[in-house]
Coordinates of C-alpha atoms in Angstrom, one line a residue:
M62 CA -14.2 -7.8 4.6
K63 CA -11.0 -8.6 6.4
Y64 CA -9.1 -5.7 4.5
I65 CA -4.9 -6.1 4.2
G66 CA -2.6 -2.9 4.4
F67 CA -0.2 -2.5 1.4
F68 CA 1.0 1.0 1.6
M69 CA 3.5 2.0 -1.3
F70 CA 5.8 5.2 -0.1
L71 CA 7.3 7.4 -1.4
L72 CA 10.4 9.8 -0.6
F73 CA 8.2 10.4 3.0
S74 CA 7.7 9.3 6.7
A75 CA 5.3 8.0 8.5
V76 CA 3.4 5.9 11.2
I77 CA -0.2 4.2 10.9
Y78 CA -2.7 3.7 13.2
S79 CA -6.1 1.4 13.2
A80 CA -8.9 1.2 15.6
D81 CA -9.3 -2.2 16.9
G82 CA -4.9 -0.5 18.3
L83 CA -3.7 -1.6 15.4
K84 CA 0.0 0.5 15.1
E85 CA 3.1 0.5 13.4
D86 CA 5.9 2.1 14.9
F87 CA 8.8 2.0 12.4
Y88 CA 11.3 -0.4 14.6
N89 CA 12.6 -2.2 11.8
L90 CA 10.8 -3.9 8.6
S91 CA 10.5 -7.3 10.0
S92 CA 6.6 -7.9 9.3
W93 CA 6.5 -6.3 5.5
D94 CA 8.1 -7.4 2.0
K95 CA 9.8 -5.6 -0.2
V96 CA 7.8 -5.8 -4.4
K97 CA 10.4 -5.1 -6.8
F98 CA 8.2 -4.3 -10.4
Q99 CA 9.6 -5.8 -13.5
K100 CA 9.4 -2.4 -15.0
I101 CA 11.1 -1.1 -12.9
K102 CA 15.3 -0.4 -13.5
Y103 CA 15.8 1.8 -10.3
Q104 CA 14.3 0.4 -6.7
S105 CA 13.7 3.1 -4.4
S106 CA 15.7 2.9 -1.2
Y107 CA 13.9 2.6 2.2
D108 CA 15.2 3.2 6.8
I109 CA 13.7 3.6 9.8
D110 CA 15.4 6.6 11.5
M111 CA 15.5 5.4 15.3
K112 CA 15.3 8.3 16.8
S113 CA 11.2 8.6 16.1
D114 CA 10.6 5.7 14.8
V115 CA 9.3 6.2 11.0
L116 CA 10.0 4.6 7.8
V117 CA 12.3 7.1 5.4
L118 CA 11.9 5.7 1.5
K119 CA 14.6 7.7 -0.6
S120 CA 13.3 8.0 -3.9
D121 CA 14.8 9.8 -6.8
N122 CA 13.4 8.0 -10.1
S123 CA 12.9 4.4 -9.7
A124 CA 10.0 2.7 -7.2
S125 CA 9.3 -0.2 -5.5
A126 CA 6.8 -0.8 -2.9
L127 CA 6.6 -2.6 1.5
I128 CA 3.8 -5.0 1.7
N129 CA 2.1 -6.5 4.5
K130 CA 0.0 -8.8 5.1
R131 CA -1.5 -8.8 8.0
N132 CA -6.0 -9.3 7.7
F133 CA -7.8 -7.4 10.0
N134 CA -11.7 -7.1 11.0
V135 CA -12.8 -3.9 8.9
S136 CA -16.7 -3.7 11.5
K137 CA -13.2 -3.1 14.5
A138 CA -11.2 -1.5 12.7
T139 CA -13.0 1.5 11.3
S140 CA -10.4 4.4 10.4
L141 CA -6.9 5.0 9.7
R142 CA -4.4 7.3 10.8
F143 CA -1.4 8.2 9.0
K144 CA 1.1 10.5 8.7
W145 CA 3.6 11.8 6.5
K146 CA 6.2 14.1 5.0
V147 CA 6.7 14.4 1.9
K148 CA 9.8 16.9 -0.1
S149 CA 8.9 17.1 -3.1
V150 CA 5.7 16.1 -5.4
I151 CA 6.3 15.3 -8.5
S152 CA 5.4 18.3 -11.4
G153 CA 4.2 16.0 -14.5
A154 CA 2.2 13.6 -11.8
D155 CA -1.4 13.7 -14.0
G156 CA -4.4 11.7 -11.7
K157 CA -6.1 11.4 -15.2
L158 CA -3.4 10.1 -17.7
K159 CA -2.5 6.7 -17.6
K160 CA 1.7 7.4 -18.9
A161 CA 1.1 10.3 -15.7
D162 CA -0.5 8.7 -13.3
D163 CA 3.2 8.5 -10.5
Y164 CA 2.5 10.6 -7.7
A165 CA 4.8 10.8 -4.6
V166 CA 3.2 8.5 -1.9
R167 CA 0.6 5.9 -2.1
I168 CA -1.4 4.5 0.7
Y169 CA -3.7 0.9 -0.6
I170 CA -6.3 -0.9 1.1
M171 CA -6.6 -3.7 -0.1
F172 CA -9.8 -5.5 1.3
K173 CA -9.8 -9.3 -0.2
Y174 CA -12.6 -11.6 -2.3
D175 CA -14.4 -14.4 -0.1
P176 CA -15.6 -16.6 -2.0
E177 CA -18.6 -17.5 -0.1
K178 CA -20.2 -13.6 -0.9
A179 CA -19.2 -13.8 -4.4
S180 CA -21.4 -14.3 -7.4
A181 CA -22.1 -17.3 -10.0
W182 CA -20.0 -14.7 -12.4
E183 CA -16.9 -12.8 -9.5
K184 CA -17.1 -16.6 -9.0
T185 CA -15.7 -16.9 -12.3
K186 CA -13.9 -13.9 -12.6
F187 CA -11.8 -13.9 -9.6
G188 CA -11.2 -18.2 -10.2
A189 CA -9.3 -17.5 -13.6
L190 CA -7.9 -14.3 -12.0
K191 CA -6.1 -16.8 -8.7
A192 CA -5.1 -19.2 -11.1
I193 CA -3.2 -16.3 -13.7
Y194 CA -1.4 -14.9 -10.4
G195 CA -1.3 -18.0 -7.5
E196 CA -3.4 -16.6 -5.3
Y197 CA -7.2 -14.0 -5.4
P198 CA -6.2 -10.0 -6.1
P199 CA -8.2 -7.6 -3.8
V200 CA -12.5 -7.5 -4.2
Y201 CA -11.7 -4.1 -3.7
T202 CA -9.3 -1.3 -3.1
L203 CA -9.0 1.9 -1.0
A204 CA -6.2 4.4 -2.3
Y205 CA -4.1 7.7 -0.8
V206 CA -2.4 9.5 -2.9
W207 CA 0.3 12.8 -2.4
A208 CA -0.4 14.5 -5.7
N209 CA 0.5 17.7 -7.3
K210 CA -2.9 19.2 -8.1

């Protein structure tokens, strides 16, 4: 199985490594696409701290995401290491409540859907989702969050 890295950074800086040698130093954002959320009025801003080669994101009542669609072999990349620094948490956040599901930072690792390994029901479900969104959604997602609780 392969996974795609999807990283959402809010108020933090990071360096990301994987066991198969991938190292994201954030010299620039050329391999990252910025994602804007339609229902969010303000977008977060991204910058590179050239002294330490880390991504710095500033968010003030805003949100956005960076996505990197590089594929990795899970059997070779069995670990992921990252560093982050958060200046403050979101005081009213609560992951147990949909309306308060907010974090200072989230990192998503998304696992690709493989039609060859899918059951008949999964093929139907993922086929419908692909028809709606234009591509298959991930079959599994692993999320790391910086939470206040």
